[in-house]
Amino acid sequence: MKKPRKEVISWLTNVENAKNQFRQLEEKVSSSGSGLFKRLQLERSVDNFTTEVMELNDQSKFPRGLTLNRNETFTLLTKRLVGETIQRKKNVILDCLIDGEDSVIGVYGMGGVGKTALLKHIYNQLIDHRINVSWVTVSQDFSTCKLQHDIAKTLNLDISEVDDEMHRAARLARSLKRRKDFILILDDVWEHICVKRVGIPVGENGCKLVLTTRSLTVCRMMQCQNQIKVEPLSGEEAWILFMKTLGNETFFSLQIEEIAWSLVEECAGLPLGIIMLAISMRGVDDIHEWQNALEEIKGAEYWNGNMEFYEIYECDGLKRLFTPAQLSHLQSLETLEVCDCDELVEIIGETPDHDQANPQEATTTVISFPPKLRHLDLDGLPELKSFCSCSLKISNSLEEINIEDCWMLLRITLLWEEPYPPPSLKSIKVDESWWDWSLVAWKHPETKAILQPFVKSYKETLFDSDTLFDNNIIPSHLDMSCRSPVAENNWPMCERGSGWMRYQRRSQSLRVSVGLDKDFFYQNR
């Protein structure tokens, strides 16, 4: 099941040629007759052939072994990690993998914060320790079949002729169990993966799983015993990374250095954005070009109709996420994740001033949610009382609703094309240990009964093995670090607090990931 070295393949080819040559000599000897000249010719041929065979015999030692070692073929290219914090995180993960008992480790954080870079360093160090490890990139186009084949390739296991998913999983599991203390790294995981369905025997014979994801919810659903958040760089660490990438031989005037600091601050400590910014500014000594770069980043339009992914975390002062008017900007939205916002009371709602001026509007208005929305995740929202003060019509694209730690949510004003739910709907996952589904009041009296067959507890979805769950380096999302208070006239519902938001859009026109204060974000909505 291992791949032979090139010199081994070459040697085996030469041996095969020698066998053929021997057969030819044998035929010539048997048919040579008694002629002296022919016998002398054959004698020289046999002597030469004997010398070649002795040389082949000497070449058969192969001190480096017959097969390739993973550290020779799969070592990943890396750049030096900057900052003491990321070094500490690396050591923590290595300790968990080498000496710890945790079998599933989740590494999460914003896109561009350095999760993949961190895991590349860890991968290479595991190789140095001669530990069996494989790396598979999952990404958004995940499917169980594709992941099974990708894992099999790293194991030199051929499952291309196995059509049945269950049999592929059995083959994978058997192969992984043979590898003692095997570690599998899954990079860029976007949704829950049923490891049993794929064929990953986590916890058996020392098998461990490490995953990187942008979502804490994914870590929780994957039952990660250790959830490690990768934080953005500090201001000083960001500047060091910028200067090292730009080139140590670069010298600034005081005016350019001031602009450069401002540019780095706009990257909000995200290494990917800092690196790409530094690369784009290499060799630039004209102050006007530096000023233009800063103006382009600050003047970029961040709120447009191309947003596909929106995630907001830990914005404690946020009361309501969107106003009804803002929904018109979300025509391409497919995934909405709202997590750990302790004061959020409503997903969609008007400002308090608007509600007071129009008291009857909320009870009679029906608005439509984004037409392409597929995934809705609500997690860690202890004050959330309703989705929307008015009726909210859901599109037929919705596939999944996840609700966890939202124990105050007792009123859901969602409307479907009655009497049927969306044809695309697969599941409504709820945490029944904290939230009683039966107590929820719906806008339409028949809605609860219609949706009941789709409701699953998190325990079911976690333990049921049958549950389905280049050149262009810049990702198509932006990460927005919410770092400063919001002016009341800009966003009255968000009175204080900090957190972070990010979104993904189809447009690739903006080339740098940047961090923004919330008041700047909403001024430019």
Coordinates of C-alpha atoms in Angstrom, one line a residue:
M1 CA 0.0 0.0 0.0
K2 CA 3.0 2.3 -0.1
K3 CA 4.6 4.1 -3.0
P4 CA 8.1 2.8 -4.1
R5 CA 10.9 5.2 -4.5
K6 CA 12.0 6.2 -8.1
E7 CA 15.4 4.5 -7.7
V8 CA 13.5 1.3 -6.7
I9 CA 11.3 1.5 -9.7
S10 CA 14.4 2.1 -12.0
W11 CA 16.2 -0.8 -10.3
L12 CA 13.3 -3.2 -10.8
T13 CA 13.1 -2.2 -14.5
N14 CA 16.9 -2.9 -14.9
V15 CA 16.4 -6.3 -13.3
E16 CA 13.6 -7.1 -15.7
N17 CA 15.8 -6.2 -18.6
A18 CA 18.6 -8.3 -17.2
K19 CA 16.3 -11.3 -17.0
N20 CA 15.4 -10.8 -20.7
Q21 CA 19.1 -10.5 -21.6
F22 CA 19.8 -13.7 -19.7
R23 CA 17.2 -15.6 -21.6
Q24 CA 18.6 -14.4 -24.9
L25 CA 22.2 -15.5 -23.8
E26 CA 20.9 -18.8 -22.7
E27 CA 19.3 -19.4 -26.1
K28 CA 22.6 -18.4 -27.9
V29 CA 24.6 -20.8 -25.7
S30 CA 22.3 -23.7 -26.4
S31 CA 22.5 -23.1 -30.2
S32 CA 26.2 -21.9 -30.5
G33 CA 27.6 -25.3 -31.7
S34 CA 31.4 -26.0 -31.5
G35 CA 32.7 -22.9 -33.3
L36 CA 35.6 -21.3 -31.4
F37 CA 34.9 -17.8 -32.5
K38 CA 31.2 -17.9 -31.4
R39 CA 32.2 -19.4 -28.1
L40 CA 34.7 -16.5 -27.5
Q41 CA 32.1 -14.0 -28.3
L42 CA 29.6 -15.6 -25.9
E43 CA 32.2 -15.8 -23.2
R44 CA 32.8 -12.0 -23.5
S45 CA 29.0 -11.4 -23.4
V46 CA 28.6 -13.6 -20.4
D47 CA 31.5 -11.8 -18.6
N48 CA 30.0 -8.4 -19.4
F49 CA 26.5 -9.6 -18.3
T50 CA 27.9 -11.0 -15.1
T51 CA 29.5 -7.6 -14.3
E52 CA 26.2 -5.8 -14.9
V53 CA 24.3 -8.3 -12.6
M54 CA 26.9 -7.8 -9.8
E55 CA 26.5 -4.0 -10.1
L56 CA 22.7 -4.5 -9.9
N57 CA 23.2 -6.6 -6.8
D58 CA 25.3 -3.9 -5.3
Q59 CA 22.6 -1.3 -6.1
S60 CA 19.9 -3.3 -4.3
K61 CA 20.9 -2.1 -0.8
F62 CA 18.7 1.0 -0.8
P63 CA 19.8 2.5 2.6
R64 CA 16.9 5.0 2.5
G65 CA 14.3 2.2 2.2
L66 CA 12.2 0.8 -0.5
T67 CA 9.2 3.2 -0.2
L68 CA 8.6 6.9 0.2
N69 CA 8.2 8.5 3.6
R70 CA 5.4 11.0 4.0
N71 CA 7.8 13.7 5.2
E72 CA 9.6 13.5 1.9
T73 CA 6.5 13.9 -0.3
F74 CA 3.9 15.8 1.7
T75 CA 5.8 18.4 3.6
L76 CA 3.9 21.7 3.1
L77 CA 5.3 25.0 2.2
T78 CA 4.9 27.5 5.1
K79 CA 5.8 31.0 6.1
R80 CA 7.0 31.9 9.6
L81 CA 4.3 32.4 12.1
V82 CA 4.3 35.9 13.6
G83 CA 3.3 36.6 17.2
E84 CA 3.6 34.8 20.6
T85 CA -0.1 34.1 20.7
I86 CA -0.1 32.0 17.6
Q87 CA 3.0 30.1 18.7
R88 CA 1.2 29.3 22.0
K89 CA -1.8 28.0 20.1
K90 CA 0.5 25.8 18.0
N91 CA 2.1 24.3 21.0
V92 CA -1.3 23.7 22.6
I93 CA -2.6 21.8 19.6
L94 CA 0.6 19.8 19.2
D95 CA 0.4 18.8 22.9
C96 CA -3.2 17.7 22.4
L97 CA -2.3 15.6 19.3
I98 CA 0.9 14.0 20.6
D99 CA 0.2 13.5 24.3
G100 CA -3.4 14.5 24.9
E101 CA -6.6 12.3 25.1
D102 CA -8.9 14.6 23.0
S103 CA -9.8 12.8 19.8
V104 CA -11.5 15.7 18.0
I105 CA -9.9 19.2 18.0
G106 CA -11.6 22.2 16.4
V107 CA -9.6 25.3 15.3
Y108 CA -11.9 28.2 14.4
G109 CA -11.7 31.9 13.6
M110 CA -12.4 34.4 10.9
G111 CA -11.3 33.7 7.3
G112 CA -7.8 35.0 6.7
V113 CA -6.9 34.9 10.4
G114 CA -4.2 32.2 9.8
K115 CA -5.9 28.9 10.7
T116 CA -4.6 27.0 7.6
A117 CA -1.1 28.5 8.0
L118 CA -1.1 27.4 11.7
L119 CA -2.2 23.8 10.8
K120 CA 0.5 23.6 8.0
H121 CA 3.2 24.2 10.6
I122 CA 1.6 21.6 12.9
Y123 CA 1.3 19.1 10.0
N124 CA 5.0 19.5 9.2
Q125 CA 6.0 19.0 12.8
L126 CA 3.9 15.8 13.0
I127 CA 5.8 14.6 10.0
D128 CA 9.1 15.3 11.7
H129 CA 7.9 13.2 14.7
R130 CA 7.2 10.4 12.2
I131 CA 3.5 10.4 13.1
N132 CA 1.0 9.2 10.5
V133 CA -0.9 12.2 9.3
S134 CA -3.0 13.2 6.3
W135 CA -4.2 16.6 5.1
V136 CA -7.5 17.0 3.2
T137 CA -9.1 20.3 2.2
V138 CA -12.9 20.1 2.4
S139 CA -14.2 23.6 1.3
Q140 CA -17.8 24.6 0.5
D141 CA -18.4 22.0 -2.3
F142 CA -18.4 19.3 0.4
S143 CA -20.0 15.9 -0.3
T144 CA -19.5 12.7 1.6
C145 CA -18.5 10.9 -1.6
K146 CA -15.8 13.5 -2.6
L147 CA -14.4 13.5 1.0
Q148 CA -14.1 9.7 1.0
H149 CA -12.2 9.7 -2.2
D150 CA -9.9 12.6 -1.1
I151 CA -9.1 10.8 2.1
A152 CA -8.5 7.6 0.2
K153 CA -6.0 9.3 -2.1
T154 CA -3.8 10.4 0.9
L155 CA -3.8 6.7 2.0
N156 CA -2.9 5.3 -1.4
L157 CA -6.2 3.4 -1.2
D158 CA -8.2 2.8 -4.3
I159 CA -11.9 3.0 -3.8
S160 CA -12.8 4.2 -7.3
E161 CA -14.7 1.1 -8.1
V162 CA -16.7 1.0 -4.9
D163 CA -20.0 2.6 -5.7
D164 CA -21.8 2.1 -2.4
E165 CA -21.1 4.9 0.2
M166 CA -21.4 2.5 3.1
H167 CA -18.8 0.1 1.7
R168 CA -16.4 3.0 0.9
A169 CA -16.7 4.0 4.6
A170 CA -16.0 0.5 5.7
R171 CA -12.9 0.3 3.5
L172 CA -11.7 3.7 4.8
A173 CA -12.3 2.8 8.4
R174 CA -10.4 -0.5 8.1
S175 CA -7.5 1.2 6.4
L176 CA -7.3 4.0 9.0
K177 CA -7.6 1.5 11.9
R178 CA -4.4 -0.3 10.7
R179 CA -2.5 3.0 11.2
K180 CA -1.8 3.3 14.8
D181 CA -2.2 6.9 16.2
F182 CA -3.3 8.2 12.9
I183 CA -4.2 12.0 12.7
L184 CA -6.5 13.4 10.0
I185 CA -6.5 17.1 9.3
L186 CA -9.7 18.5 7.6
D187 CA -9.1 22.1 6.5
D188 CA -11.8 24.6 5.7
V189 CA -14.9 22.8 7.0
W190 CA -18.1 24.7 6.4
E191 CA -20.8 22.3 7.8
H192 CA -21.3 19.3 10.1
I193 CA -19.6 16.1 8.8
C194 CA -20.8 12.8 10.0
V195 CA -17.5 11.0 10.6
K196 CA -19.1 7.6 10.8
R197 CA -20.7 8.1 7.5
V198 CA -17.5 9.1 5.9
G199 CA -15.5 6.2 7.5
I200 CA -13.3 8.1 10.0
P201 CA -12.9 5.9 13.1
V202 CA -12.3 8.7 15.6
G203 CA -11.0 7.5 18.9
E204 CA -10.2 4.0 17.7
N205 CA -6.6 2.8 17.8
G206 CA -5.5 6.4 18.6
C207 CA -7.2 7.9 15.5
K208 CA -7.6 11.7 16.0
L209 CA -9.3 14.4 13.9
V210 CA -8.4 18.1 13.6
L211 CA -10.5 20.5 11.7
T212 CA -10.4 24.2 10.8
T213 CA -13.6 26.1 10.3
R214 CA -14.8 29.7 10.4
S215 CA -17.8 28.7 12.6
L216 CA -17.8 27.9 16.3
T217 CA -21.2 26.2 15.6
V218 CA -19.4 23.7 13.4
C219 CA -17.0 22.9 16.2
R220 CA -19.9 22.3 18.6
M221 CA -21.8 20.1 16.1
M222 CA -18.6 18.1 15.4
Q223 CA -18.3 17.5 19.2
C224 CA -14.8 18.9 19.4
Q225 CA -13.5 18.3 22.9
N226 CA -11.0 21.1 22.5
Q227 CA -12.2 24.3 20.6
I228 CA -9.3 26.6 19.9
K229 CA -10.0 30.1 18.6
V230 CA -7.3 31.8 16.4
E231 CA -7.3 35.5 17.2
P232 CA -6.2 38.3 14.9
L233 CA -2.7 39.7 15.3
S234 CA -2.0 42.6 17.7
G235 CA -1.1 46.0 16.2
E236 CA 2.6 45.4 16.7
E237 CA 2.5 41.8 15.4
A238 CA 0.6 43.0 12.3
W239 CA 3.2 45.7 11.6
I240 CA 6.0 43.2 11.9
L241 CA 4.3 40.8 9.5
F242 CA 3.7 43.7 7.1
M243 CA 7.3 44.9 7.1
K244 CA 8.8 41.3 6.8
T245 CA 6.5 40.7 3.8
L246 CA 7.2 44.1 2.2
G247 CA 11.0 43.5 2.6
N248 CA 13.4 44.5 5.3
E249 CA 15.3 46.7 2.8
T250 CA 12.3 49.0 2.4
F251 CA 12.8 52.5 3.9
F252 CA 9.8 54.9 4.4
S253 CA 9.6 58.6 4.7
L254 CA 7.7 59.6 7.9
Q255 CA 4.6 60.5 5.8
I256 CA 4.5 57.1 4.1
E257 CA 5.1 55.2 7.3
E258 CA 2.1 57.0 8.8
I259 CA -0.1 55.9 5.9
A260 CA 1.3 52.4 6.0
W261 CA 0.3 52.1 9.7
S262 CA -3.2 53.2 8.7
L263 CA -3.4 50.6 6.0
V264 CA -2.2 47.8 8.3
E265 CA -4.8 48.9 10.9
E266 CA -7.5 48.5 8.2
C267 CA -6.6 44.8 7.9
A268 CA -7.8 44.3 11.5
G269 CA -4.9 41.9 12.3
L270 CA -5.8 39.4 9.6
P271 CA -2.5 37.9 8.3
L272 CA -3.9 37.1 4.8
G273 CA -5.0 40.7 4.2
I274 CA -1.7 42.0 5.6
I275 CA 0.4 39.8 3.4
M276 CA -1.5 40.6 0.2
L277 CA -1.4 44.3 1.1
A278 CA 2.4 44.2 1.6
I279 CA 2.9 42.3 -1.7
S280 CA 0.8 44.8 -3.6
M281 CA 2.8 47.7 -2.2
R282 CA 6.3 46.3 -2.7
G283 CA 8.6 48.8 -4.5
V284 CA 6.1 51.7 -4.2
D285 CA 7.8 54.9 -3.0
D286 CA 5.3 57.4 -4.3
I287 CA 3.3 58.9 -1.4
H288 CA 0.4 59.5 -3.7
E289 CA 0.1 55.8 -4.5
W290 CA 0.1 55.0 -0.8
Q291 CA -2.7 57.6 -0.2
N292 CA -4.7 56.2 -3.1
A293 CA -4.5 52.7 -1.6
L294 CA -5.7 53.9 1.8
E295 CA -8.6 55.8 0.2
E296 CA -9.6 52.8 -1.9
I297 CA -9.9 50.6 1.2
K298 CA -11.7 53.2 3.3
G299 CA -14.1 54.1 0.4
A300 CA -14.9 50.6 -0.6
E301 CA -18.6 49.6 -0.7
Y302 CA -19.1 46.7 1.7
W303 CA -22.9 46.4 1.6
N304 CA -24.2 45.2 -1.7
G305 CA -26.5 42.7 -3.3
N306 CA -23.8 40.1 -3.8
M307 CA -23.5 39.1 -0.2
E308 CA -23.8 35.3 0.1
F309 CA -22.6 34.5 3.6
Y310 CA -23.2 36.7 6.7
E311 CA -21.9 35.8 10.1
I312 CA -22.0 37.8 13.3
Y313 CA -20.3 36.9 16.6
E314 CA -20.0 38.3 20.1
C315 CA -21.6 41.7 19.4
D316 CA -23.0 42.1 22.9
G317 CA -24.7 45.5 22.4
L318 CA -26.6 44.5 19.3
K319 CA -30.4 44.6 19.8
R320 CA -31.6 43.9 16.3
L321 CA -29.6 42.6 13.3
F322 CA -31.5 44.0 10.3
T323 CA -34.2 46.5 9.5
P324 CA -36.9 45.4 7.0
A325 CA -35.5 47.9 4.5
Q326 CA -32.1 46.3 4.6
L327 CA -33.4 43.0 3.4
S328 CA -33.5 44.3 -0.1
H329 CA -29.7 44.2 0.0
L330 CA -29.6 40.5 0.8
Q331 CA -31.0 39.0 -2.4
S332 CA -28.0 36.7 -2.8
L333 CA -27.7 35.6 0.9
E334 CA -27.5 31.9 1.3
T335 CA -26.2 31.4 4.9
L336 CA -26.9 33.5 8.0
E337 CA -25.2 32.7 11.3
V338 CA -25.7 34.7 14.5
C339 CA -23.9 33.5 17.6
D340 CA -23.1 34.6 21.1
C341 CA -24.8 38.0 20.9
D342 CA -26.0 38.3 24.5
E343 CA -28.4 41.3 24.0
L344 CA -30.0 40.5 20.6
V345 CA -33.7 40.4 21.0
E346 CA -34.8 40.3 17.3
I347 CA -33.3 39.2 14.0
I348 CA -35.3 41.7 12.0
G349 CA -36.9 44.7 13.4
E350 CA -37.4 48.5 13.2
T351 CA -35.7 51.0 15.4
P352 CA -37.6 51.8 18.6
D353 CA -38.4 55.3 17.3
H354 CA -39.9 53.8 14.2
D355 CA -42.0 51.3 16.2
Q356 CA -43.4 54.1 18.4
A357 CA -44.4 56.2 15.4
N358 CA -46.0 53.3 13.6
P359 CA -47.6 51.0 16.2
Q360 CA -49.9 49.1 13.9
E361 CA -47.4 48.5 11.1
A362 CA -45.6 45.6 12.8
T363 CA -48.7 43.5 13.3
T364 CA -50.0 43.8 9.7
T365 CA -46.8 43.9 7.6
V366 CA -45.6 40.8 5.8
I367 CA -42.0 40.9 4.5
S368 CA -40.0 38.4 2.5
F369 CA -36.8 36.9 3.8
P370 CA -33.8 36.6 1.3
P371 CA -35.0 34.5 -1.7
K372 CA -31.9 32.3 -1.8
L373 CA -31.4 31.6 1.9
R374 CA -30.5 28.0 2.6
H375 CA -29.0 27.9 6.1
L376 CA -30.1 29.8 9.2
D377 CA -28.0 29.2 12.4
L378 CA -28.9 30.8 15.7
D379 CA -26.7 30.0 18.7
G380 CA -26.1 31.5 22.1
L381 CA -28.7 34.2 21.9
P382 CA -30.2 34.2 25.5
E383 CA -32.4 37.3 25.0
L384 CA -33.7 36.5 21.5
K385 CA -37.5 36.6 21.8
S386 CA -38.6 36.5 18.1
F387 CA -37.4 36.3 14.5
C388 CA -39.3 39.4 13.5
S389 CA -42.0 41.7 14.9
C390 CA -43.9 41.5 11.6
S391 CA -44.7 38.4 9.6
L392 CA -41.7 37.0 7.7
K393 CA -42.3 35.0 4.5
I394 CA -39.6 32.3 3.9
S395 CA -38.5 31.4 0.4
N396 CA -38.6 27.8 -1.0
S397 CA -34.8 27.6 -0.9
L398 CA -34.5 27.1 2.9
E399 CA -32.8 23.8 3.7
E400 CA -31.8 23.9 7.4
I401 CA -32.6 25.8 10.6
N402 CA -30.3 25.4 13.6
I403 CA -31.4 26.7 17.0
E404 CA -29.3 26.3 20.1
D405 CA -29.1 28.2 23.5
C406 CA -32.0 30.5 22.5
W407 CA -34.3 29.6 25.4
M408 CA -36.3 32.9 25.3
L409 CA -37.4 32.3 21.7
L410 CA -41.1 31.7 22.1
R411 CA -42.5 33.4 19.1
I412 CA -41.7 32.6 15.5
T413 CA -43.5 34.6 12.8
L414 CA -42.3 32.6 9.8
L415 CA -44.7 32.0 7.0
W416 CA -44.5 29.4 4.2
E417 CA -46.7 28.7 1.2
E418 CA -49.4 27.0 3.2
P419 CA -50.1 24.2 3.8
Y420 CA -46.7 22.9 2.7
P421 CA -43.2 23.7 4.0
P422 CA -40.4 24.5 1.5
P423 CA -39.7 21.5 -0.7
S424 CA -36.0 22.0 0.0
L425 CA -36.3 21.8 3.8
K426 CA -34.2 19.0 5.3
S427 CA -34.1 19.6 9.0
I428 CA -34.8 21.9 11.9
K429 CA -32.2 21.1 14.6
V430 CA -33.0 22.3 18.1
D431 CA -31.3 21.9 21.5
E432 CA -34.2 20.4 23.5
S433 CA -32.2 20.4 26.7
W434 CA -32.5 24.2 26.8
W435 CA -35.5 25.0 24.6
D436 CA -39.0 23.5 24.5
W437 CA -40.2 23.4 20.9
S438 CA -43.7 22.6 22.0
L439 CA -44.1 26.0 23.7
V440 CA -43.2 28.1 20.6
A441 CA -46.1 30.2 19.2
W442 CA -46.3 30.3 15.4
K443 CA -47.9 32.9 13.2
H444 CA -50.1 30.2 11.5
P445 CA -51.8 27.6 13.8
E446 CA -51.0 24.7 11.4
T447 CA -47.3 25.5 11.0
K448 CA -46.1 23.6 14.0
A449 CA -47.7 20.4 13.0
I450 CA -46.5 20.8 9.4
L451 CA -42.9 21.3 10.6
Q452 CA -42.8 18.7 13.3
P453 CA -41.5 15.8 11.1
F454 CA -38.4 18.0 10.3
V455 CA -37.5 18.7 13.9
K456 CA -34.4 16.9 15.3
S457 CA -32.5 17.4 18.5
Y458 CA -28.8 18.0 18.4
K459 CA -28.3 14.6 20.0
E460 CA -30.0 12.9 17.1
T461 CA -28.0 14.7 14.5
L462 CA -24.7 14.1 16.3
F463 CA -25.0 10.4 17.0
D464 CA -27.1 9.1 14.1
S465 CA -24.6 7.9 11.6
D466 CA -27.2 8.0 8.8
T467 CA -27.7 11.8 9.1
L468 CA -26.5 13.7 6.0
F469 CA -25.0 16.6 6.7
D470 CA -4.5 29.0 -8.1
N471 CA -3.7 31.6 -8.5
N472 CA -6.4 33.7 -6.9
I473 CA -5.2 33.7 -3.3
I474 CA -7.6 36.3 -2.0
P475 CA -10.9 34.8 -0.6
S476 CA -14.2 36.2 -1.7
H477 CA -15.2 37.3 1.8
L478 CA -14.3 40.2 4.1
D479 CA -13.9 40.0 7.8
M480 CA -15.1 43.0 9.8
S481 CA -13.9 43.5 13.3
C482 CA -16.4 45.3 15.4
R483 CA -14.1 47.2 17.8
S484 CA -15.6 50.5 18.8
P485 CA -19.0 51.8 20.0
V486 CA -21.6 52.8 17.5
A487 CA -23.0 56.3 17.3
E488 CA -26.6 56.2 18.2
N489 CA -27.7 58.1 15.1
N490 CA -25.9 55.6 12.8
W491 CA -27.3 52.4 14.3
P492 CA -29.7 53.0 17.2
M493 CA -30.3 49.4 18.0
C494 CA -26.6 48.7 18.7
E495 CA -25.8 50.8 21.7
R496 CA -22.5 49.4 22.8
G497 CA -20.2 46.3 22.8
S498 CA -17.8 44.7 20.5
G499 CA -17.6 41.6 18.4
W500 CA -17.0 40.7 14.8
M501 CA -18.8 40.3 11.6
R502 CA -17.9 38.9 8.2
Y503 CA -19.6 38.2 5.0
Q504 CA -18.9 36.5 1.7
R505 CA -19.8 37.9 -1.7
R506 CA -19.5 36.8 -5.3
S507 CA -17.7 39.9 -6.4
Q508 CA -13.9 39.5 -6.4
S509 CA -13.2 43.1 -7.1
L510 CA -11.9 44.0 -3.7
R511 CA -8.5 42.5 -3.2
V512 CA -7.7 43.0 0.5
S513 CA -9.5 41.7 3.6
V514 CA -10.1 44.6 5.9
G515 CA -11.4 45.3 9.4
L516 CA -13.9 48.0 10.1
D517 CA -15.6 49.6 13.1
K518 CA -19.3 49.0 13.2
D519 CA -20.1 52.6 12.8
F520 CA -18.1 52.8 9.6
F521 CA -19.9 49.6 8.4
Y522 CA -23.3 51.0 8.9
Q523 CA -22.5 54.4 7.5
N524 CA -21.6 52.7 4.3
R525 CA -24.6 50.3 4.2

